[in-house]
Amino acid sequence: MASIVGAFGLIYVPGKLIVPGDATATADRVRASETLLRLGIASELIGFIIFIFVVLALYRLFKRVNQKHALAMATLLLVSIPVSLLNVLNEIAALIVVSGAGFLSVFGKGQLDALAYLFIRLHGLGFVVAQIFWGLWLFPFGILVIRSDFIPRFLGYLLFIAAFGYLASSFTSLVLPSYRHLVDQFAMVLTIAELPIIFWLLIWGAKDQPSDKQTPDPALA
């Protein structure tokens, strides 16, 4: 649910509003589709708040498998959430810039368009930073799935593949931006490997394990 809600704001809305390399066209789309951007902001906030409860539920489920790995999994994902929530401020800033507020009258339209485009671009780059943690948390998650006896092991290996996809995309965007589009074509395919575990937990779920296994009393044997 959180992934579906978040995807609207992270994928659909930017695809409708951003014209790569064209600040004026992007700003004009934001002005014409302010409601769409606000819906995108709302979907991001709702999605990341839901993820807080998702990671707590996963920690509770897997802490009996290995508490240290479960803590690492929860910590890495929880670190990404404030980064993602604060990153939404860039979209809010873009809305303010194109709002036509009186205190912005000292700027020309071209300057305002450039500022709006800058904030929209910063929003995308902010998620590149958050994406690092989206990749890292999948490693302890994958280990926990493999070591558990209530989820198919192959789903854990798929999480490793998805983790490499997220990290490759982030690394290339930040260090080798000229290769970003080329690497992203492959990285996006790798990140799809995260979907099977989501569907497994949604459809079949995971049999919860008893908190304490009862050992038989030798006197009663």
CSV table of C-alpha atoms in Angstrom, one decimal:
chain,number,residue,atom,x,y,z
A,1,MET,CA,0.0,0.0,0.0
A,2,ALA,CA,2.8,2.4,1.0
A,3,SER,CA,4.7,1.6,-2.2
A,4,ILE,CA,1.6,2.2,-4.4
A,5,VAL,CA,0.7,5.5,-2.7
A,6,GLY,CA,4.3,6.7,-2.8
A,7,ALA,CA,4.8,5.7,-6.5
A,8,PHE,CA,2.1,8.2,-7.5
A,9,GLY,CA,4.1,11.1,-6.1
A,10,LEU,CA,7.6,9.8,-7.0
A,11,ILE,CA,7.0,8.5,-10.6
A,12,TYR,CA,3.7,9.6,-12.0
A,13,VAL,CA,3.6,13.3,-10.9
A,14,PRO,CA,7.2,14.1,-11.9
A,15,GLY,CA,6.6,12.4,-15.3
A,16,LYS,CA,3.7,14.7,-15.9
A,17,LEU,CA,5.3,18.0,-14.7
A,18,ILE,CA,9.0,17.9,-15.5
A,19,VAL,CA,10.3,18.9,-19.0
A,20,PRO,CA,14.0,17.9,-18.8
A,21,GLY,CA,16.3,20.9,-19.4
A,22,ASP,CA,13.4,23.4,-19.9
A,23,ALA,CA,12.7,25.5,-16.8
A,24,THR,CA,10.0,27.6,-18.4
A,25,ALA,CA,8.0,24.6,-19.7
A,26,THR,CA,8.3,22.9,-16.3
A,27,ALA,CA,7.2,26.0,-14.3
A,28,ASP,CA,4.3,26.5,-16.7
A,29,ARG,CA,3.2,22.9,-16.1
A,30,VAL,CA,3.4,23.3,-12.4
A,31,ARG,CA,1.3,26.5,-12.6
A,32,ALA,CA,-1.3,24.7,-14.7
A,33,SER,CA,-1.3,21.5,-12.6
A,34,GLU,CA,-0.9,22.8,-9.1
A,35,THR,CA,-3.6,20.4,-7.8
A,36,LEU,CA,-1.7,17.4,-9.3
A,37,LEU,CA,1.5,18.5,-7.5
A,38,ARG,CA,-0.3,18.9,-4.2
A,39,LEU,CA,-1.8,15.4,-4.6
A,40,GLY,CA,1.7,14.2,-5.2
A,41,ILE,CA,3.0,15.9,-2.1
A,42,ALA,CA,0.2,14.3,-0.1
A,43,SER,CA,0.8,10.9,-1.5
A,44,GLU,CA,4.5,11.1,-0.6
A,45,LEU,CA,3.8,12.2,3.0
A,46,ILE,CA,1.2,9.4,3.4
A,47,GLY,CA,3.4,6.8,1.9
A,48,PHE,CA,6.4,7.6,4.1
A,49,ILE,CA,4.3,7.7,7.2
A,50,ILE,CA,2.9,4.3,6.4
A,51,PHE,CA,6.4,3.0,5.9
A,52,ILE,CA,7.2,3.8,9.6
A,53,PHE,CA,4.6,1.3,10.7
A,54,VAL,CA,5.7,-1.2,8.0
A,55,VAL,CA,9.2,-1.3,9.2
A,56,LEU,CA,8.1,-1.6,12.8
A,57,ALA,CA,5.9,-4.6,11.8
A,58,LEU,CA,8.8,-6.2,9.9
A,59,TYR,CA,11.1,-5.7,12.9
A,60,ARG,CA,8.6,-7.4,15.1
A,61,LEU,CA,8.3,-10.3,12.6
A,62,PHE,CA,12.0,-10.9,12.1
A,63,LYS,CA,13.6,-10.0,15.5
A,64,ARG,CA,13.2,-13.7,16.5
A,65,VAL,CA,15.2,-14.7,13.4
A,66,ASN,CA,18.1,-12.5,14.3
A,67,GLN,CA,17.7,-9.4,16.4
A,68,LYS,CA,20.9,-7.6,15.2
A,69,HIS,CA,20.0,-8.0,11.6
A,70,ALA,CA,16.4,-6.9,12.3
A,71,LEU,CA,17.6,-3.8,14.1
A,72,ALA,CA,20.0,-3.0,11.2
A,73,MET,CA,17.1,-3.4,8.7
A,74,ALA,CA,14.8,-1.1,10.7
A,75,THR,CA,17.4,1.5,11.4
A,76,LEU,CA,18.5,1.8,7.7
A,77,LEU,CA,14.9,2.3,6.5
A,78,LEU,CA,13.9,4.6,9.3
A,79,VAL,CA,16.9,6.8,8.5
A,80,SER,CA,15.6,7.3,5.0
A,81,ILE,CA,12.2,8.5,6.1
A,82,PRO,CA,13.1,11.9,7.6
A,83,VAL,CA,15.3,12.5,4.5
A,84,SER,CA,12.3,11.7,2.3
A,85,LEU,CA,9.8,13.8,4.4
A,86,LEU,CA,12.1,16.8,4.5
A,87,ASN,CA,12.7,16.5,0.7
A,88,VAL,CA,9.0,17.2,0.1
A,89,LEU,CA,9.8,20.8,1.1
A,90,ASN,CA,11.4,21.3,-2.2
A,91,GLU,CA,8.1,20.7,-4.0
A,92,ILE,CA,6.4,23.0,-1.6
A,93,ALA,CA,9.0,25.7,-2.4
A,94,ALA,CA,8.3,25.2,-6.1
A,95,LEU,CA,4.6,25.8,-5.5
A,96,ILE,CA,5.4,29.0,-3.6
A,97,VAL,CA,7.7,30.3,-6.3
A,98,VAL,CA,5.0,29.8,-9.0
A,99,SER,CA,2.2,31.1,-6.8
A,100,GLY,CA,2.6,34.7,-7.9
A,101,ALA,CA,2.9,36.0,-4.3
A,102,GLY,CA,3.5,39.7,-3.9
A,103,PHE,CA,6.8,39.3,-2.1
A,104,LEU,CA,8.2,37.6,-5.2
A,105,SER,CA,7.6,40.6,-7.4
A,106,VAL,CA,11.2,41.5,-7.3
A,107,PHE,CA,12.0,38.5,-9.4
A,108,GLY,CA,11.3,38.3,-13.2
A,109,LYS,CA,9.3,35.5,-14.6
A,110,GLY,CA,12.4,33.9,-16.1
A,111,GLN,CA,14.1,33.9,-12.6
A,112,LEU,CA,11.0,32.5,-11.0
A,113,ASP,CA,10.8,29.7,-13.6
A,114,ALA,CA,14.5,28.9,-13.0
A,115,LEU,CA,13.9,28.8,-9.2
A,116,ALA,CA,10.9,26.5,-9.6
A,117,TYR,CA,12.8,24.2,-11.8
A,118,LEU,CA,15.7,24.2,-9.4
A,119,PHE,CA,13.5,23.1,-6.5
A,120,ILE,CA,11.9,20.4,-8.6
A,121,ARG,CA,15.3,19.1,-9.5
A,122,LEU,CA,16.5,19.2,-5.9
A,123,HIS,CA,13.4,17.1,-5.0
A,124,GLY,CA,14.6,14.5,-7.4
A,125,LEU,CA,18.2,14.6,-6.2
A,126,GLY,CA,16.9,14.4,-2.6
A,127,PHE,CA,15.4,11.0,-3.4
A,128,VAL,CA,18.7,9.9,-4.9
A,129,VAL,CA,20.2,10.3,-1.4
A,130,ALA,CA,17.2,8.5,0.2
A,131,GLN,CA,17.6,5.8,-2.4
A,132,ILE,CA,20.9,4.8,-0.9
A,133,PHE,CA,19.2,3.7,2.3
A,134,TRP,CA,16.4,2.1,0.3
A,135,GLY,CA,19.1,-0.1,-1.1
A,136,LEU,CA,21.1,-0.7,2.1
A,137,TRP,CA,18.1,-1.9,4.2
A,138,LEU,CA,17.4,-4.7,1.7
A,139,PHE,CA,20.6,-6.5,2.6
A,140,PRO,CA,19.8,-7.3,6.2
A,141,PHE,CA,16.1,-7.8,5.1
A,142,GLY,CA,17.3,-10.4,2.6
A,143,ILE,CA,19.5,-12.1,5.1
A,144,LEU,CA,16.5,-12.4,7.5
A,145,VAL,CA,14.3,-13.8,4.8
A,146,ILE,CA,16.9,-16.4,3.9
A,147,ARG,CA,17.4,-17.4,7.5
A,148,SER,CA,13.7,-17.5,8.3
A,149,ASP,CA,11.7,-20.7,7.9
A,150,PHE,CA,8.4,-19.0,7.0
A,151,ILE,CA,9.2,-17.2,3.8
A,152,PRO,CA,10.8,-18.8,0.6
A,153,ARG,CA,14.5,-18.3,0.6
A,154,PHE,CA,14.7,-17.2,-3.0
A,155,LEU,CA,12.8,-14.0,-2.1
A,156,GLY,CA,15.8,-13.0,0.1
A,157,TYR,CA,18.2,-13.4,-2.8
A,158,LEU,CA,15.9,-11.2,-5.0
A,159,LEU,CA,16.1,-8.5,-2.3
A,160,PHE,CA,19.9,-8.5,-2.8
A,161,ILE,CA,19.5,-7.9,-6.5
A,162,ALA,CA,17.1,-5.0,-5.9
A,163,ALA,CA,19.5,-3.5,-3.4
A,164,PHE,CA,22.3,-3.5,-6.0
A,165,GLY,CA,19.8,-1.8,-8.4
A,166,TYR,CA,19.1,1.1,-6.0
A,167,LEU,CA,22.7,1.6,-5.0
A,168,ALA,CA,23.9,1.5,-8.6
A,169,SER,CA,21.4,4.2,-9.6
A,170,SER,CA,22.3,6.4,-6.6
A,171,PHE,CA,26.0,6.0,-7.1
A,172,THR,CA,25.8,6.8,-10.8
A,173,SER,CA,23.5,9.8,-10.3
A,174,LEU,CA,25.8,11.4,-7.7
A,175,VAL,CA,29.3,10.4,-9.0
A,176,LEU,CA,29.0,9.7,-12.7
A,177,PRO,CA,25.9,11.7,-13.8
A,178,SER,CA,26.8,11.4,-17.5
A,179,TYR,CA,26.1,7.7,-17.3
A,180,ARG,CA,22.9,8.0,-15.2
A,181,HIS,CA,20.4,7.3,-18.0
A,182,LEU,CA,22.4,4.3,-19.2
A,183,VAL,CA,22.7,2.7,-15.8
A,184,ASP,CA,19.1,3.5,-14.8
A,185,GLN,CA,17.8,1.4,-17.6
A,186,PHE,CA,19.4,-1.7,-16.0
A,187,ALA,CA,19.0,-0.5,-12.4
A,188,MET,CA,15.2,-0.1,-12.8
A,189,VAL,CA,15.0,-3.7,-13.9
A,190,LEU,CA,17.0,-4.9,-10.9
A,191,THR,CA,14.8,-3.0,-8.4
A,192,ILE,CA,11.7,-4.9,-9.7
A,193,ALA,CA,13.2,-7.8,-7.8
A,194,GLU,CA,11.8,-6.2,-4.7
A,195,LEU,CA,8.2,-6.7,-5.8
A,196,PRO,CA,7.9,-10.5,-5.1
A,197,ILE,CA,8.4,-10.1,-1.4
A,198,ILE,CA,5.8,-7.4,-1.3
A,199,PHE,CA,3.2,-9.5,-3.1
A,200,TRP,CA,4.1,-12.5,-0.9
A,201,LEU,CA,3.5,-10.6,2.3
A,202,LEU,CA,0.3,-9.1,1.0
A,203,ILE,CA,-1.2,-12.3,-0.5
A,204,TRP,CA,0.1,-15.2,1.6
A,205,GLY,CA,1.6,-13.3,4.6
A,206,ALA,CA,4.1,-14.9,6.9
A,207,LYS,CA,3.1,-17.3,9.7
A,208,ASP,CA,4.0,-15.5,12.9
A,209,GLN,CA,6.3,-17.4,15.1
A,210,PRO,CA,5.6,-18.0,18.8
A,211,SER,CA,7.6,-15.7,21.1
A,212,ASP,CA,8.7,-18.5,23.3
A,213,LYS,CA,9.0,-22.1,22.3
A,214,GLN,CA,7.7,-24.4,25.0
A,215,THR,CA,10.3,-27.1,26.0
A,216,PRO,CA,8.8,-30.4,27.3
A,217,ASP,CA,9.2,-31.1,31.0
A,218,PRO,CA,11.5,-34.2,31.3
A,219,ALA,CA,9.5,-35.3,34.3
A,220,LEU,CA,6.4,-35.6,32.2
A,221,ALA,CA,8.1,-37.5,29.4
